[in-house]
mmCIF file of C-alpha atoms in Angstrom:
data_model
loop_
_atom_site.group_PDB
_atom_site.id
_atom_site.type_symbol
_atom_site.label_atom_id
_atom_site.label_comp_id
_atom_site.label_asym_id
_atom_site.label_seq_id
_atom_site.Cartn_x
_atom_site.Cartn_y
_atom_site.Cartn_z
ATOM 1 C CA MET T 1 129.677 117.459 135.145
ATOM 2 C CA ASN T 2 130.237 119.087 138.483
ATOM 3 C CA HIS T 3 132.964 118.382 140.915
ATOM 4 C CA THR T 4 134.066 119.634 144.261
ATOM 5 C CA ALA T 5 137.574 120.777 144.934
ATOM 6 C CA ASN T 6 138.582 117.212 145.848
ATOM 7 C CA GLY T 7 137.315 115.674 142.515
ATOM 8 C CA HIS T 8 134.103 113.992 143.736
ATOM 9 C CA TYR T 9 131.045 114.185 141.720
ATOM 10 C CA VAL T 10 128.271 116.477 142.989
ATOM 11 C CA GLY T 11 125.849 116.667 140.161
ATOM 12 C CA VAL T 12 122.339 115.034 139.991
ATOM 13 C CA ASP T 13 122.379 111.345 139.439
ATOM 14 C CA GLN T 14 120.970 110.891 135.878
ATOM 15 C CA ARG T 15 120.593 107.103 135.698
ATOM 16 C CA GLN T 16 117.362 105.861 134.181
ATOM 17 C CA ALA T 17 117.566 102.160 135.153
ATOM 18 C CA PRO T 18 118.515 100.327 138.316
ATOM 19 C CA ARG T 19 122.125 99.076 138.533
ATOM 20 C CA SER T 20 123.491 95.717 139.512
ATOM 21 C CA ASP T 21 126.770 95.312 141.275
ATOM 22 C CA VAL T 22 129.175 93.025 139.378
ATOM 23 C CA TYR T 23 132.798 92.360 139.228
ATOM 24 C CA ALA T 24 133.913 91.430 135.648
ATOM 25 C CA ARG T 25 137.181 91.925 133.875
ATOM 26 C CA VAL T 26 136.384 92.310 130.232
ATOM 27 C CA PRO T 27 138.195 93.510 127.086
ATOM 28 C CA MET T 28 137.448 97.094 125.788
ATOM 29 C CA THR T 29 138.383 98.576 122.344
ATOM 30 C CA LEU T 30 139.435 102.287 122.709
ATOM 31 C CA PRO T 31 138.605 104.868 120.053
ATOM 32 C CA ASP T 32 142.179 104.494 118.702
ATOM 33 C CA GLY T 33 141.757 100.622 118.191
ATOM 34 C CA ARG T 34 143.762 99.478 121.174
ATOM 35 C CA GLN T 35 142.361 96.798 123.366
ATOM 36 C CA VAL T 36 142.625 96.996 127.091
ATOM 37 C CA ILE T 37 141.115 95.160 130.060
ATOM 38 C CA VAL T 38 138.717 96.964 132.275
ATOM 39 C CA THR T 39 136.901 96.121 135.464
ATOM 40 C CA VAL T 40 133.128 96.380 135.242
ATOM 41 C CA VAL T 41 131.692 97.571 138.763
ATOM 42 C CA ASN T 42 128.025 97.893 138.022
ATOM 43 C CA ILE T 43 125.691 97.551 135.095
ATOM 44 C CA SER T 44 122.301 98.577 133.954
ATOM 45 C CA ALA T 45 120.292 98.312 130.792
ATOM 46 C CA ASP T 46 121.525 101.834 129.770
ATOM 47 C CA GLY T 47 125.240 101.602 130.717
ATOM 48 C CA LEU T 48 127.931 100.685 133.184
ATOM 49 C CA LEU T 49 130.646 101.942 135.607
ATOM 50 C CA MET T 50 134.138 100.588 135.062
ATOM 51 C CA ARG T 51 137.600 100.890 136.598
ATOM 52 C CA HIS T 52 140.635 101.202 134.279
ATOM 53 C CA ASP T 53 144.031 102.623 133.865
ATOM 54 C CA GLN T 54 143.426 105.160 130.959
ATOM 55 C CA ARG T 55 141.332 108.279 130.784
ATOM 56 C CA LEU T 56 138.492 108.459 128.273
ATOM 57 C CA GLU T 57 137.395 111.769 126.665
ATOM 58 C CA ASP T 58 133.765 112.450 127.129
ATOM 59 C CA ASN T 59 131.616 111.124 124.299
ATOM 60 C CA SER T 60 134.285 108.616 123.104
ATOM 61 C CA LEU T 61 132.927 105.544 121.466
ATOM 62 C CA VAL T 62 134.265 102.288 122.867
ATOM 63 C CA GLN T 63 133.463 98.621 122.387
ATOM 64 C CA LEU T 64 133.054 96.359 125.258
ATOM 65 C CA SER T 65 133.008 92.477 124.994
ATOM 66 C CA LEU T 66 130.658 91.499 127.732
ATOM 67 C CA PRO T 67 129.668 88.003 128.942
ATOM 68 C CA VAL T 68 126.248 86.800 127.483
ATOM 69 C CA LEU T 69 125.910 89.961 125.456
ATOM 70 C CA GLY T 70 129.023 89.922 123.369
ATOM 71 C CA ARG T 71 130.152 93.128 121.720
ATOM 72 C CA VAL T 72 128.426 96.203 122.894
ATOM 73 C CA ALA T 73 129.121 99.864 121.712
ATOM 74 C CA ALA T 74 128.988 102.626 124.396
ATOM 75 C CA ARG T 75 129.855 106.339 124.727
ATOM 76 C CA SER T 76 131.886 107.746 127.532
ATOM 77 C CA VAL T 77 129.665 110.064 129.766
ATOM 78 C CA TRP T 78 132.434 110.857 132.314
ATOM 79 C CA SER T 79 135.886 109.772 133.355
ATOM 80 C CA LEU T 80 137.732 110.547 136.578
ATOM 81 C CA GLY T 81 140.341 108.969 138.676
ATOM 82 C CA GLY T 82 140.552 105.685 136.956
ATOM 83 C CA ARG T 83 136.737 105.293 136.567
ATOM 84 C CA SER T 84 134.380 105.894 133.805
ATOM 85 C CA GLY T 85 130.630 105.781 133.318
ATOM 86 C CA VAL T 86 129.361 104.890 129.747
ATOM 87 C CA GLN T 87 126.092 104.755 128.116
ATOM 88 C CA PHE T 88 125.343 101.907 125.789
ATOM 89 C CA VAL T 89 124.499 103.153 122.267
ATOM 90 C CA GLU T 90 121.587 100.705 122.266
ATOM 91 C CA SER T 91 119.972 99.687 125.704
ATOM 92 C CA ILE T 92 120.272 96.041 126.595
ATOM 93 C CA SER T 93 117.612 93.892 127.896
ATOM 94 C CA MET T 94 117.279 93.848 131.733
ATOM 95 C CA ARG T 95 116.869 90.075 131.463
ATOM 96 C CA ASP T 96 120.287 89.637 129.804
#
């Protein structure tokens, strides 16, 4: 991931699917088994952007409990300044 001196992302946007803006506080299970609450900011069939208090290492496997979908596995793609982008292990249906 590329950053400027002030920490903002400057790389190419690699999203494959359109995102929908949301606001949902959901439980997430961290790689060490601890459960925390995160705020989902946007979501697509391939992943989501969330706000939270802890840093995730790149490629960390987490479990999110999402409304309608239930438990969904995802891998951390990036984490910076209380935000992280994760990619779902298996894409979800756009209908869901």
